[in-house]
Amino acid sequence: MPDYETIEHDVLVIGSGGAGLRAAIEASAAGVSVGMVCKCLLGKAHTVMAEGGIAAALANVDDRDNWQVHFADTMRGGQYVNNWRMAELHAKEAPERVRELEAWGAVFDRTPDGRILQRNFGGHKYPRLAHVGDRTGLELIRTLQDRGVHQGIDVHMEVCVIELLKEGGRVVGALGFDRERGKFRIFRAKAVVLATGGVGKAYKITSNSWDCTGDGHSLAYHAGAALIDMEYLQFHPTGMVWPPSVCGMLVTEGVRGEGGILTNKDGKRFMFGFIPDNYKAQTADNEEEGWRYTQGDKEARRPPELLTRDHVARCIVREIKEGRGSPHGGVFLDISWIQQRLAHAEEHIKRKLPSMYHQFKQLGDVDITREPMEVGPTTHYIMGGVKVDADTQMSSVPGLFAAGECAAGINGANRLGGNSLSDLLVFGQRAGEFAAKFAKENLAGSINSAQVEEATRRALEPFGRNVTASADFEGPYQVQFDLQEMMQNLVGIVRREDEMLRALDGLARLNARARRVGVTGHRDFNPGWHTALDLRSLLTVSEAITRAALERKESRGAQFRDDFPNKDATLGQQSVIIHKGADGSMQVNREPLPDLPAHLKQVIEEMK
Amino acid sequence: MSTATFRIWRGDAQGGEFRDYPVEVSEGMVVLDAVNQLQAKHAHDLACRWNCKAGKCGSCSAEVNGMPKLMCMTRLSAIPLDRPVIIEPMKAFPVVRDLATDVSWNYRVKKKIKPFKPRAPDAPDGTWRMAQADVDRVQEFRKCIECFLCQDVCHVLRDHHRHDDFIGPRFLVYTAALEMHPLDTEDRLPELKQAHGVGLCNITKCCTTVCPENITITDNAIIPLKERVVDEFYDPLGWLAKQARNALKR
């Protein structure tokens, strides 16, 4: 084996968003040495784009809130296929994780009596989201980043991990390369935490950063860990649709939380016509009550714009498909109308939604204080991911942990807005704690040089393929674009068996093309090479999403099957689980959900 | 669809040159779209950092026609396209390759600034009380996305290369956010005066001009810090009072 630089840590965290940072801080506080690998620069991870807030039952704004209500809201939003234990831990521990951020320097918006302010969000019964205007993610990542660097975490910036290294059944490290010089590095660690975020770049229209390529999902899968719930992919109802260059860019749910309404081209507030039965009791049936809710009236029920994301996204798709959409193929989201209700509405909107104001003004020539926005669904978040133990976040492979978006369970079939920032804090903390514990109880393993050689050989192959000299080879970008286009069209919001079978054929062809991808230039900061290497992750997660969605012959939460539009009682008790077979092919199975204990069943019943 | 010429600096620490590329222009495009288009079509290995493409992560900083900009927030409709659009890497930092620069100095500087140190909690449950009016100014500073465009434009760093003596506008804003945090009890004035070089800023306000988050860097952060340093170290009456207090203590 060539003499690659080897770096030793007790715990290696892969990913530097909220979950990775929180895990690294916790592991480091437990007294072990911690390394954190960032695919990009520190502080630039996708968490930075989170806008609306962190869901936690602090009860600062409505004292009727508590962990039981948050738990019941999360389970209802997830269509009761969530891992109940994760939902329970999440609801119980989120408030402490938020207060801790304040102790570390985060500056949340305040209530009149000086406590952390909380706002309304879809599917949350009470105002629950601690926030900073509409840039909560930036506040969270900066607070954790500044805490982390003073705690002695070793940060490896712009390093991309391409393989988890194993000894027998256990993970003992990772192989990566630094983007700047293209040099391989071996990370030897007693425990590894995956915190790599989502998969949005498998789709054409997405709110996700370029780096959300499903690396953690793919690394875990190829290392033998099980993935679950991969069919549940969240399409956020409101992304920008115009101009084309910003299509998919997120428009925060906070717009609706602050009173924004959805209308079609006829000016009709269409959401009032589509309130599902299980939300009827807690949804306003008239505009007046909905408005009062957004202004903090505790007696009022939420407007239907604040129903769960899966539902709102489908209603928007229906308006567009049935010809009632906006000029550029979306619907209207209007916050400017609140000037009819509020004095100083313009200042209010700019203060509450500063990034939205900025984003539309600068990129779309739209002044949201005066005119409606045009919005449509955008690929946003994957509920599925690495199957983990609820308490420790360890995957089915010893020594391998996962937290945040790349782990699965907490969100079930649909995630509530605000629950991902709390998820990454709660389970990042737990992953860090238990990874440190694992590292203390186990010795470092030895690196398998054959595995390293095989992975580096594979990574360098694209340099040997001369795209300009031979028609057998092609560049990586077109393969990526074709994948994104295909997933968007065939495995999107509304799914059908025949289309998804076509997607599987398409994936086979794209895999073959990916094996003939060539790159030009050398290894120093070469985006073409990086794109070529990302293809493996993108193709792996795309196949997992497609196969899981085919297996679930029902509609539930984010999974909507045109050919099976109803829920299926049996499937409602099962998770779709995916792992890599001995022959290297993707295996799809089902397993029963863990039994919900009686005391939690009672909590859910009481909150119905 | 019209075509524009993009003149992009290609090279590394050893040197480089401008190269012209054709870009197909469509409605609403930003500079980063043009760069991404070139990567896909003409220059697979054109190095450039970007992440969110939404003005939130601060990765795609570069100089567009000589002005420090986020490429993702610079629309082609705001640039004359009848002549080549010139894209260069930031000049205050060493080049890695093409448009990517080595910004690691910024991360080292930040580490040297004393961290947040809160007062004891106000309430028995371990929480604090702060009025919105008291956190407004800190929240302005905390909007910073660390794109380092203010560092790039600052002549103390860009032209005089005083990276060892001056932390730059970004970290003066960062220090101000800590110093003005209602809960913070740390004192950062001695190093602000000495090692961090607040006196080297001569308030040309270039940083404020280029800030994509519209933070009023000079007026709201740097000048108040300068005033605090003056009050602490250069006020003769304050100096006398301090001497008297020390004498009494002895």
mmCIF file with all atom_site columns, C-alpha atoms in Angstrom, chain A residues 40-46 48-49 51 99 102-111 113-116 131-132 134-135 138-139 142-143 145-146 149-150 153 157-158 180-181 201 207-211 242-246 249-250 351 355-356 358-359 361-365 467 474-477 481 518-529, chain B residues 12-13 26-30 33 36 39-41 43-59 72-75 77 95-98 100-104 107 110-116 118 125-133 135-136 138-148 170 174 177 181-183 212-214:
data_model
loop_
_atom_site.group_PDB
_atom_site.id
_atom_site.type_symbol
_atom_site.label_atom_id
_atom_site.label_alt_id
_atom_site.label_comp_id
_atom_site.label_asym_id
_atom_site.label_entity_id
_atom_site.label_seq_id
_atom_site.pdbx_PDB_ins_code
_atom_site.Cartn_x
_atom_site.Cartn_y
_atom_site.Cartn_z
_atom_site.occupancy
_atom_site.B_iso_or_equiv
_atom_site.pdbx_formal_charge
_atom_site.auth_seq_id
_atom_site.auth_comp_id
_atom_site.auth_asym_id
_atom_site.auth_atom_id
_atom_site.pdbx_PDB_model_num
ATOM 1   C CA . CYS A 1 40  ? -16.660 21.874 2.340   1.00 0.00 ? 40  CYS A CA 1
ATOM 2   C CA . LEU A 1 41  ? -15.293 24.702 4.481   1.00 0.00 ? 41  LEU A CA 1
ATOM 3   C CA . LEU A 1 42  ? -16.318 24.730 8.136   1.00 0.00 ? 42  LEU A CA 1
ATOM 4   C CA . GLY A 1 43  ? -19.593 26.563 8.678   1.00 0.00 ? 43  GLY A CA 1
ATOM 5   C CA . LYS A 1 44  ? -20.846 26.173 5.103   1.00 0.00 ? 44  LYS A CA 1
ATOM 6   C CA . ALA A 1 45  ? -22.751 22.898 5.497   1.00 0.00 ? 45  ALA A CA 1
ATOM 7   C CA . HIS A 1 46  ? -26.366 22.693 4.449   1.00 0.00 ? 46  HIS A CA 1
ATOM 8   C CA . VAL A 1 48  ? -26.716 26.980 7.338   1.00 0.00 ? 48  VAL A CA 1
ATOM 9   C CA . MET A 1 49  ? -29.737 27.190 5.040   1.00 0.00 ? 49  MET A CA 1
ATOM 10  C CA . GLU A 1 51  ? -34.644 29.075 8.020   1.00 0.00 ? 51  GLU A CA 1
ATOM 11  C CA . ARG A 1 99  ? -31.249 26.213 26.145  1.00 0.00 ? 99  ARG A CA 1
ATOM 12  C CA . GLU A 1 102 ? -28.160 30.014 24.390  1.00 0.00 ? 102 GLU A CA 1
ATOM 13  C CA . ALA A 1 103 ? -25.542 29.232 27.030  1.00 0.00 ? 103 ALA A CA 1
ATOM 14  C CA . TRP A 1 104 ? -23.050 28.861 24.165  1.00 0.00 ? 104 TRP A CA 1
ATOM 15  C CA . GLY A 1 105 ? -23.832 32.271 22.753  1.00 0.00 ? 105 GLY A CA 1
ATOM 16  C CA . ALA A 1 106 ? -26.761 31.862 20.351  1.00 0.00 ? 106 ALA A CA 1
ATOM 17  C CA . VAL A 1 107 ? -28.984 34.932 20.243  1.00 0.00 ? 107 VAL A CA 1
ATOM 18  C CA . PHE A 1 108 ? -32.578 33.897 19.581  1.00 0.00 ? 108 PHE A CA 1
ATOM 19  C CA . ASP A 1 109 ? -35.445 36.325 19.020  1.00 0.00 ? 109 ASP A CA 1
ATOM 20  C CA . ARG A 1 110 ? -37.083 37.257 22.354  1.00 0.00 ? 110 ARG A CA 1
ATOM 21  C CA . THR A 1 111 ? -40.523 37.208 23.919  1.00 0.00 ? 111 THR A CA 1
ATOM 22  C CA . ASP A 1 113 ? -40.583 39.088 28.936  1.00 0.00 ? 113 ASP A CA 1
ATOM 23  C CA . GLY A 1 114 ? -37.107 38.352 27.576  1.00 0.00 ? 114 GLY A CA 1
ATOM 24  C CA . ARG A 1 115 ? -37.216 34.605 26.997  1.00 0.00 ? 115 ARG A CA 1
ATOM 25  C CA . ILE A 1 116 ? -36.625 32.662 23.759  1.00 0.00 ? 116 ILE A CA 1
ATOM 26  C CA . HIS A 1 131 ? -35.800 31.080 15.837  1.00 0.00 ? 131 HIS A CA 1
ATOM 27  C CA . VAL A 1 132 ? -33.675 33.989 14.695  1.00 0.00 ? 132 VAL A CA 1
ATOM 28  C CA . ASP A 1 134 ? -35.452 33.351 9.066   1.00 0.00 ? 134 ASP A CA 1
ATOM 29  C CA . ARG A 1 135 ? -31.778 32.482 9.486   1.00 0.00 ? 135 ARG A CA 1
ATOM 30  C CA . LEU A 1 138 ? -26.862 30.054 10.440  1.00 0.00 ? 138 LEU A CA 1
ATOM 31  C CA . GLU A 1 139 ? -27.211 30.890 14.133  1.00 0.00 ? 139 GLU A CA 1
ATOM 32  C CA . ARG A 1 142 ? -22.116 29.339 13.929  1.00 0.00 ? 142 ARG A CA 1
ATOM 33  C CA . THR A 1 143 ? -22.798 28.770 17.626  1.00 0.00 ? 143 THR A CA 1
ATOM 34  C CA . GLN A 1 145 ? -18.757 25.897 15.197  1.00 0.00 ? 145 GLN A CA 1
ATOM 35  C CA . ASP A 1 146 ? -17.400 28.518 17.594  1.00 0.00 ? 146 ASP A CA 1
ATOM 36  C CA . VAL A 1 149 ? -13.128 25.039 17.699  1.00 0.00 ? 149 VAL A CA 1
ATOM 37  C CA . HIS A 1 150 ? -12.454 26.212 21.238  1.00 0.00 ? 150 HIS A CA 1
ATOM 38  C CA . ILE A 1 153 ? -11.796 19.323 17.864  1.00 0.00 ? 153 ILE A CA 1
ATOM 39  C CA . MET A 1 157 ? -11.723 20.967 5.941   1.00 0.00 ? 157 MET A CA 1
ATOM 40  C CA . GLU A 1 158 ? -12.490 20.106 2.335   1.00 0.00 ? 158 GLU A CA 1
ATOM 41  C CA . GLU A 1 180 ? -7.273  20.985 -2.480  1.00 0.00 ? 180 GLU A CA 1
ATOM 42  C CA . ARG A 1 181 ? -4.430  18.666 -3.478  1.00 0.00 ? 181 ARG A CA 1
ATOM 43  C CA . LYS A 1 201 ? -28.867 16.470 -5.415  1.00 0.00 ? 201 LYS A CA 1
ATOM 44  C CA . SER A 1 207 ? -33.500 23.217 -2.087  1.00 0.00 ? 207 SER A CA 1
ATOM 45  C CA . ASN A 1 208 ? -30.299 21.357 -1.229  1.00 0.00 ? 208 ASN A CA 1
ATOM 46  C CA . SER A 1 209 ? -26.655 22.418 -1.582  1.00 0.00 ? 209 SER A CA 1
ATOM 47  C CA . TRP A 1 210 ? -24.400 20.783 -4.172  1.00 0.00 ? 210 TRP A CA 1
ATOM 48  C CA . ASP A 1 211 ? -22.863 18.625 -1.444  1.00 0.00 ? 211 ASP A CA 1
ATOM 49  C CA . TRP A 1 242 ? -38.960 31.686 -11.237 1.00 0.00 ? 242 TRP A CA 1
ATOM 50  C CA . PRO A 1 243 ? -36.503 32.660 -12.639 1.00 0.00 ? 243 PRO A CA 1
ATOM 51  C CA . PRO A 1 244 ? -35.186 29.261 -13.819 1.00 0.00 ? 244 PRO A CA 1
ATOM 52  C CA . SER A 1 245 ? -31.766 29.705 -12.256 1.00 0.00 ? 245 SER A CA 1
ATOM 53  C CA . VAL A 1 246 ? -33.226 29.748 -8.734  1.00 0.00 ? 246 VAL A CA 1
ATOM 54  C CA . MET A 1 249 ? -34.631 27.564 -3.790  1.00 0.00 ? 249 MET A CA 1
ATOM 55  C CA . LEU A 1 250 ? -36.437 27.335 -0.458  1.00 0.00 ? 250 LEU A CA 1
ATOM 56  C CA . ARG A 1 351 ? -37.966 42.100 10.245  1.00 0.00 ? 351 ARG A CA 1
ATOM 57  C CA . SER A 1 355 ? -33.739 36.628 3.976   1.00 0.00 ? 355 SER A CA 1
ATOM 58  C CA . MET A 1 356 ? -36.951 35.989 2.075   1.00 0.00 ? 356 MET A CA 1
ATOM 59  C CA . HIS A 1 358 ? -33.692 39.840 0.222   1.00 0.00 ? 358 HIS A CA 1
ATOM 60  C CA . GLN A 1 359 ? -33.837 36.621 -1.837  1.00 0.00 ? 359 GLN A CA 1
ATOM 61  C CA . LYS A 1 361 ? -35.873 41.182 -4.308  1.00 0.00 ? 361 LYS A CA 1
ATOM 62  C CA . GLN A 1 362 ? -32.383 40.325 -5.453  1.00 0.00 ? 362 GLN A CA 1
ATOM 63  C CA . LEU A 1 363 ? -32.969 37.156 -7.474  1.00 0.00 ? 363 LEU A CA 1
ATOM 64  C CA . GLY A 1 364 ? -36.561 37.435 -8.658  1.00 0.00 ? 364 GLY A CA 1
ATOM 65  C CA . ASP A 1 365 ? -37.316 41.173 -8.859  1.00 0.00 ? 365 ASP A CA 1
ATOM 66  C CA . VAL A 1 467 ? -12.902 12.034 -22.841 1.00 0.00 ? 467 VAL A CA 1
ATOM 67  C CA . GLU A 1 474 ? -17.893 11.034 -21.290 1.00 0.00 ? 474 GLU A CA 1
ATOM 68  C CA . GLY A 1 475 ? -17.609 13.754 -18.667 1.00 0.00 ? 475 GLY A CA 1
ATOM 69  C CA . PRO A 1 476 ? -19.337 13.394 -15.300 1.00 0.00 ? 476 PRO A CA 1
ATOM 70  C CA . TYR A 1 477 ? -21.717 16.343 -15.426 1.00 0.00 ? 477 TYR A CA 1
ATOM 71  C CA . PHE A 1 481 ? -27.879 15.897 -14.976 1.00 0.00 ? 481 PHE A CA 1
ATOM 72  C CA . GLY A 1 518 ? -13.513 10.439 -17.528 1.00 0.00 ? 518 GLY A CA 1
ATOM 73  C CA . VAL A 1 519 ? -12.084 13.680 -16.194 1.00 0.00 ? 519 VAL A CA 1
ATOM 74  C CA . THR A 1 520 ? -9.609  16.205 -17.524 1.00 0.00 ? 520 THR A CA 1
ATOM 75  C CA . GLY A 1 521 ? -6.809  17.993 -15.700 1.00 0.00 ? 521 GLY A CA 1
ATOM 76  C CA . HIS A 1 522 ? -5.050  16.944 -12.505 1.00 0.00 ? 522 HIS A CA 1
ATOM 77  C CA . ARG A 1 523 ? -5.983  16.166 -8.928  1.00 0.00 ? 523 ARG A CA 1
ATOM 78  C CA . ASP A 1 524 ? -5.708  19.687 -7.451  1.00 0.00 ? 524 ASP A CA 1
ATOM 79  C CA . PHE A 1 525 ? -9.147  21.114 -6.656  1.00 0.00 ? 525 PHE A CA 1
ATOM 80  C CA . ASN A 1 526 ? -10.785 19.462 -9.640  1.00 0.00 ? 526 ASN A CA 1
ATOM 81  C CA . PRO A 1 527 ? -14.602 19.784 -9.581  1.00 0.00 ? 527 PRO A CA 1
ATOM 82  C CA . GLY A 1 528 ? -14.946 17.416 -12.527 1.00 0.00 ? 528 GLY A CA 1
ATOM 83  C CA . TRP A 1 529 ? -13.243 14.657 -10.555 1.00 0.00 ? 529 TRP A CA 1
ATOM 84  C CA . ASP B 2 12  ? -2.514  28.355 -9.305  1.00 0.00 ? 12  ASP B CA 1
ATOM 85  C CA . ALA B 2 13  ? -0.008  29.718 -6.776  1.00 0.00 ? 13  ALA B CA 1
ATOM 86  C CA . SER B 2 26  ? -30.908 32.989 -20.086 1.00 0.00 ? 26  SER B CA 1
ATOM 87  C CA . GLU B 2 27  ? -33.364 34.940 -17.948 1.00 0.00 ? 27  GLU B CA 1
ATOM 88  C CA . GLY B 2 28  ? -32.567 35.424 -14.275 1.00 0.00 ? 28  GLY B CA 1
ATOM 89  C CA . MET B 2 29  ? -29.062 33.935 -14.492 1.00 0.00 ? 29  MET B CA 1
ATOM 90  C CA . VAL B 2 30  ? -26.415 34.737 -11.897 1.00 0.00 ? 30  VAL B CA 1
ATOM 91  C CA . ASP B 2 33  ? -24.829 29.785 -13.131 1.00 0.00 ? 33  ASP B CA 1
ATOM 92  C CA . ASN B 2 36  ? -21.383 26.061 -13.458 1.00 0.00 ? 36  ASN B CA 1
ATOM 93  C CA . GLN B 2 39  ? -17.707 23.547 -15.793 1.00 0.00 ? 39  GLN B CA 1
ATOM 94  C CA . ALA B 2 40  ? -20.270 21.288 -17.420 1.00 0.00 ? 40  ALA B CA 1
ATOM 95  C CA . LYS B 2 41  ? -19.504 22.293 -21.010 1.00 0.00 ? 41  LYS B CA 1
ATOM 96  C CA . ALA B 2 43  ? -13.871 23.407 -18.410 1.00 0.00 ? 43  ALA B CA 1
ATOM 97  C CA . HIS B 2 44  ? -14.691 20.373 -16.243 1.00 0.00 ? 44  HIS B CA 1
ATOM 98  C CA . ASP B 2 45  ? -11.832 21.168 -13.933 1.00 0.00 ? 45  ASP B CA 1
ATOM 99  C CA . LEU B 2 46  ? -12.516 24.893 -13.417 1.00 0.00 ? 46  LEU B CA 1
ATOM 100 C CA . ALA B 2 47  ? -12.022 25.244 -9.654  1.00 0.00 ? 47  ALA B CA 1
ATOM 101 C CA . CYS B 2 48  ? -14.562 27.261 -7.720  1.00 0.00 ? 48  CYS B CA 1
ATOM 102 C CA . ARG B 2 49  ? -16.187 26.902 -4.320  1.00 0.00 ? 49  ARG B CA 1
ATOM 103 C CA . TRP B 2 50  ? -19.940 26.995 -3.929  1.00 0.00 ? 50  TRP B CA 1
ATOM 104 C CA . ASN B 2 51  ? -22.515 25.329 -1.758  1.00 0.00 ? 51  ASN B CA 1
ATOM 105 C CA . CYS B 2 52  ? -25.985 26.735 -1.271  1.00 0.00 ? 52  CYS B CA 1
ATOM 106 C CA . LYS B 2 53  ? -26.365 28.991 -4.310  1.00 0.00 ? 53  LYS B CA 1
ATOM 107 C CA . ALA B 2 54  ? -28.771 31.045 -2.245  1.00 0.00 ? 54  ALA B CA 1
ATOM 108 C CA . GLY B 2 55  ? -26.572 33.675 -0.614  1.00 0.00 ? 55  GLY B CA 1
ATOM 109 C CA . LYS B 2 56  ? -26.576 31.874 2.715   1.00 0.00 ? 56  LYS B CA 1
ATOM 110 C CA . CYS B 2 57  ? -23.299 29.974 3.003   1.00 0.00 ? 57  CYS B CA 1
ATOM 111 C CA . GLY B 2 58  ? -20.813 32.550 1.737   1.00 0.00 ? 58  GLY B CA 1
ATOM 112 C CA . SER B 2 59  ? -18.660 30.100 -0.254  1.00 0.00 ? 59  SER B CA 1
ATOM 113 C CA . CYS B 2 72  ? -24.613 33.323 -6.577  1.00 0.00 ? 72  CYS B CA 1
ATOM 114 C CA . MET B 2 73  ? -26.199 36.688 -5.824  1.00 0.00 ? 73  MET B CA 1
ATOM 115 C CA . THR B 2 74  ? -24.816 38.639 -8.787  1.00 0.00 ? 74  THR B CA 1
ATOM 116 C CA . ARG B 2 75  ? -27.274 38.702 -11.629 1.00 0.00 ? 75  ARG B CA 1
ATOM 117 C CA . SER B 2 77  ? -28.792 41.519 -15.821 1.00 0.00 ? 77  SER B CA 1
ATOM 118 C CA . VAL B 2 95  ? -4.711  31.232 -4.701  1.00 0.00 ? 95  VAL B CA 1
ATOM 119 C CA . VAL B 2 96  ? -5.249  27.495 -4.501  1.00 0.00 ? 96  VAL B CA 1
ATOM 120 C CA . ARG B 2 97  ? -6.500  27.047 -8.024  1.00 0.00 ? 97  ARG B CA 1
ATOM 121 C CA . ASP B 2 98  ? -8.549  29.196 -10.431 1.00 0.00 ? 98  ASP B CA 1
ATOM 122 C CA . ALA B 2 100 ? -10.591 28.982 -5.133  1.00 0.00 ? 100 ALA B CA 1
ATOM 123 C CA . THR B 2 101 ? -8.394  30.723 -2.582  1.00 0.00 ? 101 THR B CA 1
ATOM 124 C CA . ASP B 2 102 ? -6.801  29.579 0.657   1.00 0.00 ? 102 ASP B CA 1
ATOM 125 C CA . VAL B 2 103 ? -8.961  31.227 3.331   1.00 0.00 ? 103 VAL B CA 1
ATOM 126 C CA . SER B 2 104 ? -7.587  29.159 6.229   1.00 0.00 ? 104 SER B CA 1
ATOM 127 C CA . TYR B 2 107 ? -10.133 30.229 10.674  1.00 0.00 ? 107 TYR B CA 1
ATOM 128 C CA . LYS B 2 110 ? -11.076 33.311 14.795  1.00 0.00 ? 110 LYS B CA 1
ATOM 129 C CA . LYS B 2 111 ? -9.580  30.711 17.093  1.00 0.00 ? 111 LYS B CA 1
ATOM 130 C CA . LYS B 2 112 ? -7.484  33.430 18.757  1.00 0.00 ? 112 LYS B CA 1
ATOM 131 C CA . ILE B 2 113 ? -10.491 35.500 19.817  1.00 0.00 ? 113 ILE B CA 1
ATOM 132 C CA . LYS B 2 114 ? -11.617 34.766 23.364  1.00 0.00 ? 114 LYS B CA 1
ATOM 133 C CA . PRO B 2 115 ? -14.857 32.762 23.330  1.00 0.00 ? 115 PRO B CA 1
ATOM 134 C CA . PHE B 2 116 ? -18.254 33.725 24.710  1.00 0.00 ? 116 PHE B CA 1
ATOM 135 C CA . PRO B 2 118 ? -21.889 34.230 29.891  1.00 0.00 ? 118 PRO B CA 1
ATOM 136 C CA . ASP B 2 125 ? -34.088 27.027 35.686  1.00 0.00 ? 125 ASP B CA 1
ATOM 137 C CA . GLY B 2 126 ? -30.730 28.071 34.248  1.00 0.00 ? 126 GLY B CA 1
ATOM 138 C CA . THR B 2 127 ? -32.072 30.477 31.624  1.00 0.00 ? 127 THR B CA 1
ATOM 139 C CA . TRP B 2 128 ? -31.506 34.154 30.920  1.00 0.00 ? 128 TRP B CA 1
ATOM 140 C CA . ARG B 2 129 ? -33.714 37.149 30.231  1.00 0.00 ? 129 ARG B CA 1
ATOM 141 C CA . MET B 2 130 ? -32.793 39.539 27.424  1.00 0.00 ? 130 MET B CA 1
ATOM 142 C CA . ALA B 2 131 ? -34.961 42.184 25.782  1.00 0.00 ? 131 ALA B CA 1
ATOM 143 C CA . GLN B 2 132 ? -35.254 42.136 22.003  1.00 0.00 ? 132 GLN B CA 1
ATOM 144 C CA . ALA B 2 133 ? -34.090 45.749 21.907  1.00 0.00 ? 133 ALA B CA 1
ATOM 145 C CA . VAL B 2 135 ? -30.090 41.907 21.188  1.00 0.00 ? 135 VAL B CA 1
ATOM 146 C CA . ASP B 2 136 ? -30.977 43.740 17.979  1.00 0.00 ? 136 ASP B CA 1
ATOM 147 C CA . VAL B 2 138 ? -25.825 41.736 18.119  1.00 0.00 ? 138 VAL B CA 1
ATOM 148 C CA . GLN B 2 139 ? -28.217 40.002 15.757  1.00 0.00 ? 139 GLN B CA 1
ATOM 149 C CA . GLU B 2 140 ? -27.124 42.360 12.997  1.00 0.00 ? 140 GLU B CA 1
ATOM 150 C CA . PHE B 2 141 ? -23.528 41.189 13.449  1.00 0.00 ? 141 PHE B CA 1
ATOM 151 C CA . ARG B 2 142 ? -24.564 37.566 13.670  1.00 0.00 ? 142 ARG B CA 1
ATOM 152 C CA . LYS B 2 143 ? -26.071 37.748 10.178  1.00 0.00 ? 143 LYS B CA 1
ATOM 153 C CA . CYS B 2 144 ? -22.501 37.394 8.900   1.00 0.00 ? 144 CYS B CA 1
ATOM 154 C CA . ILE B 2 145 ? -22.125 34.431 6.524   1.00 0.00 ? 145 ILE B CA 1
ATOM 155 C CA . GLU B 2 146 ? -18.298 34.485 6.614   1.00 0.00 ? 146 GLU B CA 1
ATOM 156 C CA . CYS B 2 147 ? -17.878 35.022 2.891   1.00 0.00 ? 147 CYS B CA 1
ATOM 157 C CA . PHE B 2 148 ? -14.733 37.067 3.696   1.00 0.00 ? 148 PHE B CA 1
ATOM 158 C CA . ARG B 2 170 ? -14.958 40.145 9.697   1.00 0.00 ? 170 ARG B CA 1
ATOM 159 C CA . TYR B 2 174 ? -17.220 38.988 15.415  1.00 0.00 ? 174 TYR B CA 1
ATOM 160 C CA . ALA B 2 177 ? -20.918 40.596 18.551  1.00 0.00 ? 177 ALA B CA 1
ATOM 161 C CA . HIS B 2 181 ? -23.699 40.348 23.734  1.00 0.00 ? 181 HIS B CA 1
ATOM 162 C CA . PRO B 2 182 ? -25.841 41.210 26.771  1.00 0.00 ? 182 PRO B CA 1
ATOM 163 C CA . LEU B 2 183 ? -24.713 38.073 28.624  1.00 0.00 ? 183 LEU B CA 1
ATOM 164 C CA . PRO B 2 212 ? -23.740 40.957 0.981   1.00 0.00 ? 212 PRO B CA 1
ATOM 165 C CA . GLU B 2 213 ? -25.657 40.831 4.258   1.00 0.00 ? 213 GLU B CA 1
ATOM 166 C CA . ASN B 2 214 ? -25.722 44.641 4.479   1.00 0.00 ? 214 ASN B CA 1
#
